[in-house]
Short mmCIF file of C-alpha atoms in Angstrom, two decimals:
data_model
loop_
_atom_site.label_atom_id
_atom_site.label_comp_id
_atom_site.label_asym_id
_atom_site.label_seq_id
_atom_site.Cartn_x
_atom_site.Cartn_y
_atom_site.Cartn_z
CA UNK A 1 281.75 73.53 26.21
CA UNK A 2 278.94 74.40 28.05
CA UNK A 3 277.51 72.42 31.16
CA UNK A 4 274.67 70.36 29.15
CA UNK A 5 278.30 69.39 26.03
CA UNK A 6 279.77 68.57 29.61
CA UNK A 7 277.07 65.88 31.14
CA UNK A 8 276.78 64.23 28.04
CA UNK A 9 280.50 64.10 27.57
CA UNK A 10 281.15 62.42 30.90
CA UNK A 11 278.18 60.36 30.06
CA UNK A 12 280.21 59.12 26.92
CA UNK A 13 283.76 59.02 29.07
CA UNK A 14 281.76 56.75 31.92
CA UNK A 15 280.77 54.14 29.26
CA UNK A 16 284.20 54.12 27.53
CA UNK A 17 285.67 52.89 31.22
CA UNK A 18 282.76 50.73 31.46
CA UNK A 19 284.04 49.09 28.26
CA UNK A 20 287.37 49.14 29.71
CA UNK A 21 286.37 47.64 33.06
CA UNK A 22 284.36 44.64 31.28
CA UNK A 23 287.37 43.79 29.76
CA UNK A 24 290.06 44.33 32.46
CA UNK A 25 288.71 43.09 35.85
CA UNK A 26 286.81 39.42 35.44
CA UNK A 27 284.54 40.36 38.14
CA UNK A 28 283.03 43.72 36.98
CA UNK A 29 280.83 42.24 34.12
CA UNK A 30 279.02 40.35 36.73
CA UNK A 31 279.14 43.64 39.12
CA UNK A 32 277.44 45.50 36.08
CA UNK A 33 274.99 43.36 34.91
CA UNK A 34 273.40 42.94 38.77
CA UNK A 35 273.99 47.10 39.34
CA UNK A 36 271.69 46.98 35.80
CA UNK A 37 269.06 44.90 37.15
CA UNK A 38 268.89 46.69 40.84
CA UNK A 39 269.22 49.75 39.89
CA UNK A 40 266.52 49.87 37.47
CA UNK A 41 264.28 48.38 40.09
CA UNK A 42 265.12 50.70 42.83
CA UNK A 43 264.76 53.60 39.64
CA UNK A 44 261.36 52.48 38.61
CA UNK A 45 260.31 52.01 42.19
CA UNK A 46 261.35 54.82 43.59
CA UNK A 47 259.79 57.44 41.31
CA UNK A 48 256.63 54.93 41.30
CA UNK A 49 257.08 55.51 37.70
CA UNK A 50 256.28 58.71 37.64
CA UNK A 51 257.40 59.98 34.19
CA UNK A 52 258.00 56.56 32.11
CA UNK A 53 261.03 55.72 34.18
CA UNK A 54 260.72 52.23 33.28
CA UNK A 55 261.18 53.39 29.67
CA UNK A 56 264.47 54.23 30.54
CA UNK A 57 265.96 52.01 32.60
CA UNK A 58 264.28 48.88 29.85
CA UNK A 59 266.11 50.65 27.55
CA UNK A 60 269.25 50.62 29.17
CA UNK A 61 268.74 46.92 29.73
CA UNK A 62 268.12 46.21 26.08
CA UNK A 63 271.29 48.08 25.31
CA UNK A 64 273.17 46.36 27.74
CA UNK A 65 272.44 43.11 26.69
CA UNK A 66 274.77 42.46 23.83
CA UNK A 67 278.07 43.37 26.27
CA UNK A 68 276.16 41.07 29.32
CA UNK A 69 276.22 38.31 27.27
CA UNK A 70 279.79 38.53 25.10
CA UNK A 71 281.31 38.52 28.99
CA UNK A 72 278.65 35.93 31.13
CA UNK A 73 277.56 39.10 33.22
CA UNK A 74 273.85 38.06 33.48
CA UNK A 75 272.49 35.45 35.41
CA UNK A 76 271.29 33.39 32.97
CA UNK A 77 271.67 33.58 29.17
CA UNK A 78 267.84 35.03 28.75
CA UNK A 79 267.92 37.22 31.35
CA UNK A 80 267.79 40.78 29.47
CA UNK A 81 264.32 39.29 28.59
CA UNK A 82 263.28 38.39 31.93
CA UNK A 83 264.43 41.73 33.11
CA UNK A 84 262.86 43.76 30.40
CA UNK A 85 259.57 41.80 31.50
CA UNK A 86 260.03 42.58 35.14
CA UNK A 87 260.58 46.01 34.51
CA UNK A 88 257.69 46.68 32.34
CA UNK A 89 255.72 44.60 34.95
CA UNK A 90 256.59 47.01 37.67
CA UNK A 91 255.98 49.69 35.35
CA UNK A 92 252.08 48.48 34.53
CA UNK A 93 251.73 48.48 38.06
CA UNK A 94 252.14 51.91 38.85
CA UNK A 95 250.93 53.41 36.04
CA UNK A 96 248.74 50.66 34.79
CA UNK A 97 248.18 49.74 30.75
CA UNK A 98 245.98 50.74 28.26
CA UNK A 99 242.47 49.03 28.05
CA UNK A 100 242.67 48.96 24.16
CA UNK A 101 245.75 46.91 24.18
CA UNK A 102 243.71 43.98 23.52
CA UNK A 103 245.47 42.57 20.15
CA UNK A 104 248.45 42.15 22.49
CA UNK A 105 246.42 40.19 25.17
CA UNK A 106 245.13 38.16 22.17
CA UNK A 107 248.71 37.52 20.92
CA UNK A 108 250.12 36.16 24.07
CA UNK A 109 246.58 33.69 24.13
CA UNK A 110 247.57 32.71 20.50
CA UNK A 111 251.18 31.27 22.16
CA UNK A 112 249.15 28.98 24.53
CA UNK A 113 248.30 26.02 22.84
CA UNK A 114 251.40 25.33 20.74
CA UNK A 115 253.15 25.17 23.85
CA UNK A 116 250.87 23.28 25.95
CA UNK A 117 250.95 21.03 22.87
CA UNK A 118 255.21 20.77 23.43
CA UNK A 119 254.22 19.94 27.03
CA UNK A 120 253.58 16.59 25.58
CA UNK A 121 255.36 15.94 22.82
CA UNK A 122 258.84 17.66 22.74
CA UNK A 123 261.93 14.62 22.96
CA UNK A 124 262.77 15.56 27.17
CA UNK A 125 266.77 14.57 26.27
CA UNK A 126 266.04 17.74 25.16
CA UNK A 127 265.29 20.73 28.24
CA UNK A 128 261.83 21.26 28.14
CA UNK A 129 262.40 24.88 29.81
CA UNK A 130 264.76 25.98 27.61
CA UNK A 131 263.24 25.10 24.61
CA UNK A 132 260.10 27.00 25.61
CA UNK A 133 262.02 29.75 27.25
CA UNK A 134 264.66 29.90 24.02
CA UNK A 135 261.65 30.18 21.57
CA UNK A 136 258.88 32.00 23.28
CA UNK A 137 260.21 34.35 25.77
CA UNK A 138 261.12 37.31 22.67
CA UNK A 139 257.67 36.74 21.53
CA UNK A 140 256.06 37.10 25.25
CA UNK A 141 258.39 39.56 26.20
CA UNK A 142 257.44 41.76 22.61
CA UNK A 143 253.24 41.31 24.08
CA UNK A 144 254.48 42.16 27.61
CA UNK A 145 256.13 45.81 26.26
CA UNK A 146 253.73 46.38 23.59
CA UNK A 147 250.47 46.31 26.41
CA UNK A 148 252.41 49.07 28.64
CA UNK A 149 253.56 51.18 25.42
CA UNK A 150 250.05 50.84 24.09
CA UNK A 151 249.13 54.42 22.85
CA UNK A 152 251.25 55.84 25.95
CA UNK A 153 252.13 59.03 25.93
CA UNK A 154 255.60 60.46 25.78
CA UNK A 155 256.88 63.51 24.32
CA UNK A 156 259.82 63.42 21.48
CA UNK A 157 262.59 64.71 24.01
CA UNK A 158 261.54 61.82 26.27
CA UNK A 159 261.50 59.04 23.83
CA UNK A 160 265.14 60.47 22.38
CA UNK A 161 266.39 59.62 25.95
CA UNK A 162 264.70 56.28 25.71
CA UNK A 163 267.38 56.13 22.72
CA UNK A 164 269.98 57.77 24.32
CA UNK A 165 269.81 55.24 26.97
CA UNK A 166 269.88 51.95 24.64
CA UNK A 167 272.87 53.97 23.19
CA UNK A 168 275.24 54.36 25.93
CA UNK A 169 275.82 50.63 26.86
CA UNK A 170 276.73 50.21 23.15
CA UNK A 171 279.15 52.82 23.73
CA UNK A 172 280.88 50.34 26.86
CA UNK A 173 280.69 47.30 23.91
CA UNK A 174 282.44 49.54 21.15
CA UNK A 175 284.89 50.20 24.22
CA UNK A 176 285.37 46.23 24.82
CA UNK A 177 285.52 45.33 21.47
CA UNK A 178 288.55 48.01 21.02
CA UNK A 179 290.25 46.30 23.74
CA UNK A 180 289.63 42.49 22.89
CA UNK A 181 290.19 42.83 18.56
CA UNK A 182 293.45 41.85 17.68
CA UNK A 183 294.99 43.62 14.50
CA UNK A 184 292.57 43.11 11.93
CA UNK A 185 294.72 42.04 8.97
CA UNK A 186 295.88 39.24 10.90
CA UNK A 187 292.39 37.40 11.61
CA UNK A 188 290.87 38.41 8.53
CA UNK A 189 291.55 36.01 5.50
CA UNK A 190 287.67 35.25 4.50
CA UNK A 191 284.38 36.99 3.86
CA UNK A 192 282.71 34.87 6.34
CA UNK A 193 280.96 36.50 9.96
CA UNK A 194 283.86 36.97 12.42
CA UNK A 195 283.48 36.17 16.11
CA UNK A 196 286.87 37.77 17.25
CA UNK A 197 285.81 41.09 15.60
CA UNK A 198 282.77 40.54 18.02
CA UNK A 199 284.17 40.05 21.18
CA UNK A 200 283.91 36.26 20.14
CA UNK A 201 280.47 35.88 20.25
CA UNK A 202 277.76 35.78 17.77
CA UNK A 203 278.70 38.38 15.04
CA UNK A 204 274.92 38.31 13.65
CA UNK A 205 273.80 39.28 17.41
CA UNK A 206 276.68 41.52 17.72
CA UNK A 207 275.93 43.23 14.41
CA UNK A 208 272.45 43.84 15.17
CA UNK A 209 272.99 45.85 18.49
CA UNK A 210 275.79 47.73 16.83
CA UNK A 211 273.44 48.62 13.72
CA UNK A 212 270.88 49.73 16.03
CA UNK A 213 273.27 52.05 17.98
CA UNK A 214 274.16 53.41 14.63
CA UNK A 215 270.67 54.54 14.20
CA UNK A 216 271.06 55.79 17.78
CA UNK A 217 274.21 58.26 16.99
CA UNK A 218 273.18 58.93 13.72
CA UNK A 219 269.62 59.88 14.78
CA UNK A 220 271.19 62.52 17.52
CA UNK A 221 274.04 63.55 14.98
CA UNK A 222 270.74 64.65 12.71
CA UNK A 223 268.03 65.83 15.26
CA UNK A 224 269.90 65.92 18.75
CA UNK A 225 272.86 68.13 18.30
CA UNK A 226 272.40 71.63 18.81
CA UNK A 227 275.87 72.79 19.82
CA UNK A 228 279.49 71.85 17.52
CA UNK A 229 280.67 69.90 20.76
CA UNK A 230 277.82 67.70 21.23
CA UNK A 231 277.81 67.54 17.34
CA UNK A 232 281.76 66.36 17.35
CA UNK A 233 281.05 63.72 20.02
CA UNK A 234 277.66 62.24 18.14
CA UNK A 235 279.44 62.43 14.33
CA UNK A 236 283.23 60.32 16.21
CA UNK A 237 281.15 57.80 17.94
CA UNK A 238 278.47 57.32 14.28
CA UNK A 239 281.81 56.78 12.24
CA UNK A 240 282.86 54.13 14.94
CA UNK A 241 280.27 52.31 15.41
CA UNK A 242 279.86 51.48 12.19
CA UNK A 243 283.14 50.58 11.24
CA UNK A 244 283.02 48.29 14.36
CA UNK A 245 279.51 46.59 12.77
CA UNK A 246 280.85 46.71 9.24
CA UNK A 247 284.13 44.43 10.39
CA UNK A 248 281.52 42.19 12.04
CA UNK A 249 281.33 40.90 8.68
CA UNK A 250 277.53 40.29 9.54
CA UNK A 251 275.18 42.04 7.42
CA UNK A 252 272.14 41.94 9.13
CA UNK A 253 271.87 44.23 11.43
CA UNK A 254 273.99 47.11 9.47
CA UNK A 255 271.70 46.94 6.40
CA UNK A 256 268.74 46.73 8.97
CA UNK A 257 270.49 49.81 10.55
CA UNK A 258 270.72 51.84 6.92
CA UNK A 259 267.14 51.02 5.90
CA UNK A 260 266.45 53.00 9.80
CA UNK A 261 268.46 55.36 9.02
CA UNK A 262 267.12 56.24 5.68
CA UNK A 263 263.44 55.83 6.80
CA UNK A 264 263.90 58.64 9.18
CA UNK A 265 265.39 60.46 7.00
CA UNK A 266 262.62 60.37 4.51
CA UNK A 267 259.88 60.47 7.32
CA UNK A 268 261.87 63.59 9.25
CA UNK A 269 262.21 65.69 5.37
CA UNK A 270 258.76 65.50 4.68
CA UNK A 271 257.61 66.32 8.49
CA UNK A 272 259.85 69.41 8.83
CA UNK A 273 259.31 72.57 7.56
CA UNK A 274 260.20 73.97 4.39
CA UNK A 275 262.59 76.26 6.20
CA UNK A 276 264.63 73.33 8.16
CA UNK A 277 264.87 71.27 5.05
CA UNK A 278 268.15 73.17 3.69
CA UNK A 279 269.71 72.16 7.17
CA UNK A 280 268.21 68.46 6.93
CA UNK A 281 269.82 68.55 3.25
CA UNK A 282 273.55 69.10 4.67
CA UNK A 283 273.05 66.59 7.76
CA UNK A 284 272.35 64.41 4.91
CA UNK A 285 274.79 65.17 2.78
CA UNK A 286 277.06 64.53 6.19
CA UNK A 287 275.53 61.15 6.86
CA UNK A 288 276.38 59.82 3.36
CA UNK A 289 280.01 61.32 4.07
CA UNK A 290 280.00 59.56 7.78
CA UNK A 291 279.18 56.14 5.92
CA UNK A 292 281.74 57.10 2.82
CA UNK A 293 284.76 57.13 5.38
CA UNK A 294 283.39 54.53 7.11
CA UNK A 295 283.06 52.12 4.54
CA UNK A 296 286.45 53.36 2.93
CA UNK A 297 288.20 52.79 6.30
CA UNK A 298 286.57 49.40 6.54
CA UNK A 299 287.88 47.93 2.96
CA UNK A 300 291.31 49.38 3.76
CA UNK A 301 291.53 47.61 7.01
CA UNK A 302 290.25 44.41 5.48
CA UNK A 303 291.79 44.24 2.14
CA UNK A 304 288.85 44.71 0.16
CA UNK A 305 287.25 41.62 1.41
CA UNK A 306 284.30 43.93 2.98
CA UNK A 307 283.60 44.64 -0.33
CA UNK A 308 283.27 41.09 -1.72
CA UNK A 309 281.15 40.11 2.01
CA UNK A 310 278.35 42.57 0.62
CA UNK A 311 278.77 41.77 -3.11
CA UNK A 312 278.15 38.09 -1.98
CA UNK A 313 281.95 36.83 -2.76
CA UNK A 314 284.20 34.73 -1.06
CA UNK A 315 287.60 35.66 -0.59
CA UNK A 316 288.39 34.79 -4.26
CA UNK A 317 285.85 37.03 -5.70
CA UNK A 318 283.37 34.07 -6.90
CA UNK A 319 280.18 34.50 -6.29
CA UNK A 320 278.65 32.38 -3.50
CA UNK A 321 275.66 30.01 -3.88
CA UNK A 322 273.73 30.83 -0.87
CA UNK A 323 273.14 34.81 -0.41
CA UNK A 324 271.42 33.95 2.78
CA UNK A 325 274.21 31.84 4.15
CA UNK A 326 271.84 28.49 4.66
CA UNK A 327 268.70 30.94 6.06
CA UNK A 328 266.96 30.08 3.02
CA UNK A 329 267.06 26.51 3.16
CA UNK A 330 266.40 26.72 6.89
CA UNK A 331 262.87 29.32 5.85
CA UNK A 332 262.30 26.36 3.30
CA UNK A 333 262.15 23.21 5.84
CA UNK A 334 260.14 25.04 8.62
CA UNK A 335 257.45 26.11 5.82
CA UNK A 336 257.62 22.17 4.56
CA UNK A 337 256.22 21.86 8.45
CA UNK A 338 253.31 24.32 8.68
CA UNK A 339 252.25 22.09 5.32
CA UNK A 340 252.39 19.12 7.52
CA UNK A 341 250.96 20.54 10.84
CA UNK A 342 248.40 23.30 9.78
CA UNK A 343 246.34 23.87 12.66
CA UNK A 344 248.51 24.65 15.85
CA UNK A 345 252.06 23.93 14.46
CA UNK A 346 254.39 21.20 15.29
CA UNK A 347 255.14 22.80 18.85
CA UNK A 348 257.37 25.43 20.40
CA UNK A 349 260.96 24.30 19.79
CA UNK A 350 260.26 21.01 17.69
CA UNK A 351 261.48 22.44 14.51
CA UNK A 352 264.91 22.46 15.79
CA UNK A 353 264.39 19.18 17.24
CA UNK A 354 262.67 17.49 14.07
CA UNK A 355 266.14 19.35 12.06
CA UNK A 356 268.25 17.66 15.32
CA UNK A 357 266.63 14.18 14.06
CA UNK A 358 267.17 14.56 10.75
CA UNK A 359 270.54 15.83 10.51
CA UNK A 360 272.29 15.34 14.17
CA UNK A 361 273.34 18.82 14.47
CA UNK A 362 271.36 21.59 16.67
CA UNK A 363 270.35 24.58 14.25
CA UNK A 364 268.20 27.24 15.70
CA UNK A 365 266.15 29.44 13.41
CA UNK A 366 267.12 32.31 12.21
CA UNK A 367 263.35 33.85 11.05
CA UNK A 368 261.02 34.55 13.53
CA UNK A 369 258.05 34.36 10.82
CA UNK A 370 258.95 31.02 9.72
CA UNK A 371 259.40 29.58 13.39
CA UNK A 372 256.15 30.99 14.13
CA UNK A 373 254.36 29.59 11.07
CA UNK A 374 255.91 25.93 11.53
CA UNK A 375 255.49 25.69 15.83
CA UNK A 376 252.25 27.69 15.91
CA UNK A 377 250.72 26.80 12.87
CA UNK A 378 247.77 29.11 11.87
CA UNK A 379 247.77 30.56 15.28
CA UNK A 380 250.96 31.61 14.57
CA UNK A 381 249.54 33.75 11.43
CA UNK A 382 246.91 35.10 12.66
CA UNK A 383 249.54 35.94 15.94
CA UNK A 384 251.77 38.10 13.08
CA UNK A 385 248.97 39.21 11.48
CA UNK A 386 248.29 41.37 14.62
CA UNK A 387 251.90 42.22 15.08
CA UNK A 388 252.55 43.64 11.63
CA UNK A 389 248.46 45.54 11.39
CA UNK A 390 248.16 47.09 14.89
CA UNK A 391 250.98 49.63 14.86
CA UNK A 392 250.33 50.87 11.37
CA UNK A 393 246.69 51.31 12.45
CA UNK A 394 248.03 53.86 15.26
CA UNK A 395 250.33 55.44 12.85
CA UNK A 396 247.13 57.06 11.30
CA UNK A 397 247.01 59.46 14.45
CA UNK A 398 250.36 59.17 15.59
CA UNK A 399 252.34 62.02 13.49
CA UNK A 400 254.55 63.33 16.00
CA UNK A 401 256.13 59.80 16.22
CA UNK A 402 258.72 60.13 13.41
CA UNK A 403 260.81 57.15 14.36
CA UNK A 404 257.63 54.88 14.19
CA UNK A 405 258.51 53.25 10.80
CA UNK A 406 262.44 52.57 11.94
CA UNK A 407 261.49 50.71 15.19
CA UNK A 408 258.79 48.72 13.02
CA UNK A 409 261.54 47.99 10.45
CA UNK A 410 264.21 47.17 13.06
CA UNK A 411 261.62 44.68 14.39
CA UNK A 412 260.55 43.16 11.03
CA UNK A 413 263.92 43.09 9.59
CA UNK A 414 265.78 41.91 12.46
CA UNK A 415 263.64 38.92 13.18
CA UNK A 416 263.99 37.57 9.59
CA UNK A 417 267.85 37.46 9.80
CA UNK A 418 268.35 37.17 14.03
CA UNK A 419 265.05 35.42 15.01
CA UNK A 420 264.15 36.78 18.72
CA UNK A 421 267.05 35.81 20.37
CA UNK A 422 267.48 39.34 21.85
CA UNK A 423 265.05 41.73 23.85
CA UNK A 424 265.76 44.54 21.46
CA UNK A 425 263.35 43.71 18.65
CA UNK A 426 260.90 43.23 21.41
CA UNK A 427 261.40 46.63 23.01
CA UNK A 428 261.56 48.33 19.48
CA UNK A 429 258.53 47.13 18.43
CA UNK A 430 256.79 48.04 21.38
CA UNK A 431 258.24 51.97 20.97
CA UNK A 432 256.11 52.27 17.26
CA UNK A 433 252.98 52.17 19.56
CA UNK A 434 254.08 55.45 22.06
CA UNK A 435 252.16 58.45 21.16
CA UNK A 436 253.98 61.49 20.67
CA UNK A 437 252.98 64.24 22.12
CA UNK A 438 254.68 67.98 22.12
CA UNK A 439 253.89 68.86 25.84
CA UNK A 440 253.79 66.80 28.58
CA UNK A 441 250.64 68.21 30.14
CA UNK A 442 248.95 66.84 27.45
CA UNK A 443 249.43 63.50 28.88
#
């Protein structure tokens, strides 16, 4: 093992006793999320952001988040957001923002009126902060990394650290989840999401952070690992974590994580030359054998009942009404809305209080599209018009960035199943505008 097997090694260890810390001491979640937060300030400041440091310590953040929350070790429940934001802003100021990045500036003006418009209308038994913050700090958080990752330049090593470093905090949560997961047969008697194969919290959230950090492993298993050691770690840690995402029972984020997975792929065959395709062929052939076991472990462990959670079953094997497990009807009502409030939408957050009215229960929306189009109205169009157009636009000169298409389909596909409700689809989306570059004195 040579010393570069050995850094990244201990990097791997350090995270696995994170995990094991998180869970052990009650103090050290709280310790970790504030070392997160300070450190990456005193990181960014003290390089003045020389080379994209804020890249990396965001990322680590946006990793981070999924474990922070499971264990109350942020602040507040939105803080990964703020602190992606503050990070980015410290960033900008440094090494300032592109001038082009006007869709982005236009985006975050489109916001402005449907909240105002909540200013005066939302029912205050309700928060007025939190309903704002809960619904529009993903989308202002998405404009605030998308105007300092506006046609930046990074080269492909750097922005495969940026990856590295989301990575390793799912590492710490595949180490917690170990820990707190009692024996699997015992808790699992339906085909319905699991919270205590989450770390009892949200097991669509969960699942989304662990499918991404599949992509992560996977991605370095394919492209990252030039040595068998580095090669054994990457391929242990890919079957893990998605056995740990498949148990989730959550669907979401692992078939968001495949369709990544399989767009690189693609993107990386036809990129390469004809000479490295024979290799990408076996990695290939690998990944489909990493997701075999994987899946084979995964129906063993849970009687089959995997199987019938993807074929749309319930534990009897009869097929289930709803595939999308009430989204639909959810997609349905907030579209009824836009009918009813065209212009500038019914306001930020009074979809889930007009549902709150109707129904008496609290259900938050679980499409960021349709929330958009029933609180913003037209705005809100014309808002995800320019999210979906501008970063296909730059693909046209932006070759070198193969993982462009996953991070656009991690953002597309996770907000129709998870809404905003983490800073990762923010952060994602923002990485499909980096330029790739192959030196870094052409920056």
């Amino acid at each position: 093992m040579n010393l570069s097997d050995k850094k990244y090694f201990y990097l791997v260890l350090l995270h696995i006793l994170i995990g094991v810390l998180i869970y052990s001491v009650p103090l050290f979640p709280k310790v970790y999320g504030f070392s997160i937060i300070f450190g990456g300030i005193f990181y960014i400041v003290n390089s003045r952001n020389s080379n994209n440091e804020v890249l990396y310590a965001t990322a680590y953040m946006v990793g981070s988040e999924i474990i922070l929350r499971m264990t109350d070790g942020n602040p507040v429940h939105e803080f990964s957001k703020y602190g992606v934001m503050i990070f980015i802003a410290i960033g900008i100021y440094f090494k300032g923002s592109s001038k082009y990045a006007i869709p982005y500036w236009i985006f975050l003006l489109l916001l402005i009126p449907a909240t105002i418009y909540t200013t005066t209308e939302l029912n205050y038994s309700i928060s007025l902060r939190k309903e704002i913050s809960f619904n529009v700090s993903g989308p202002v958080c998405l404009a605030i990394c998308s105007i300092y990752n506006y046609n930046r330049k990074i080269t492909s090593e750097e922005l495969s650290n940026v990856f590295l470093c989301i990575g390793m905090p799912i590492v710490a949560c595949l180490s917690y989840l170990t820990l707190y997961t009692p024996s699997l047969k015992e808790i699992i008697t339906d085909t319905n999401s699991n919270a205590m194969t989450s770390g009892g919290f949200g097991p669509n959230q969960v699942s989304t952070m662990l499918g991404l950090g599949m992509f992560v492993f996977v991605s370095r298993l394919m492209l990252n690992s030039k040595n068998k050691w580095t090669f054994v770690i990457n391929l242990i840690i890919s079957l893990y974590v998605t056995y740990r995402g498949l148990i989730t029972f959550s669907r979401g984020g692992m078939i968001t994580g495949f369709v990544m997975i399989a767009t690189l792929i693609v993107v990386t065959f036809f990129f390469i030359s004809q000479a490295n395709r024979i290799r990408m062929l076996i990695m290939i052939g690998l990944v489909a054998v990493v997701f075999s076991v994987a899946w084979s472990f995964s129906s063993d462990q849970t009687n089959g009942l995997i199987e019938k959670r993807y074929s749309n079953k319930d534990a009897a094997g009869r097929e289930k009404e709803d595939e999308l497990s009430g989204r639909g009807e959810l997609a349905e009502d907030e579209y009824q809305t836009f009918k009813e409030h065209p212009i500038i939408g019914i306001g930020v957050g009074r979809s889930m209080e007009q549902r709150y009215a109707k129904t008496g229960e609290i259900i938050a929306s679980h499409s960021e599209i349709t929330r958009m189009i029933s609180e913003h109205g037209s705005l809100g169009i014309l808002a995800l018009i320019i999210l979906f157009v501008t970063p296909l636009i730059l693909y046209l000169d932006n070759k070198y960035n193969v993982y462009l298409l996953s991070c656009l389909l991690f953002w597309m596909l996770t907000i129709n199943h998870a809404a905003m409700r983490l800073a990762a689809p923010a952060f994602m989306y923002s990485l499909a505008l980096v330029k790739v570059i192959i030196k870094r004195d052409e920056a």
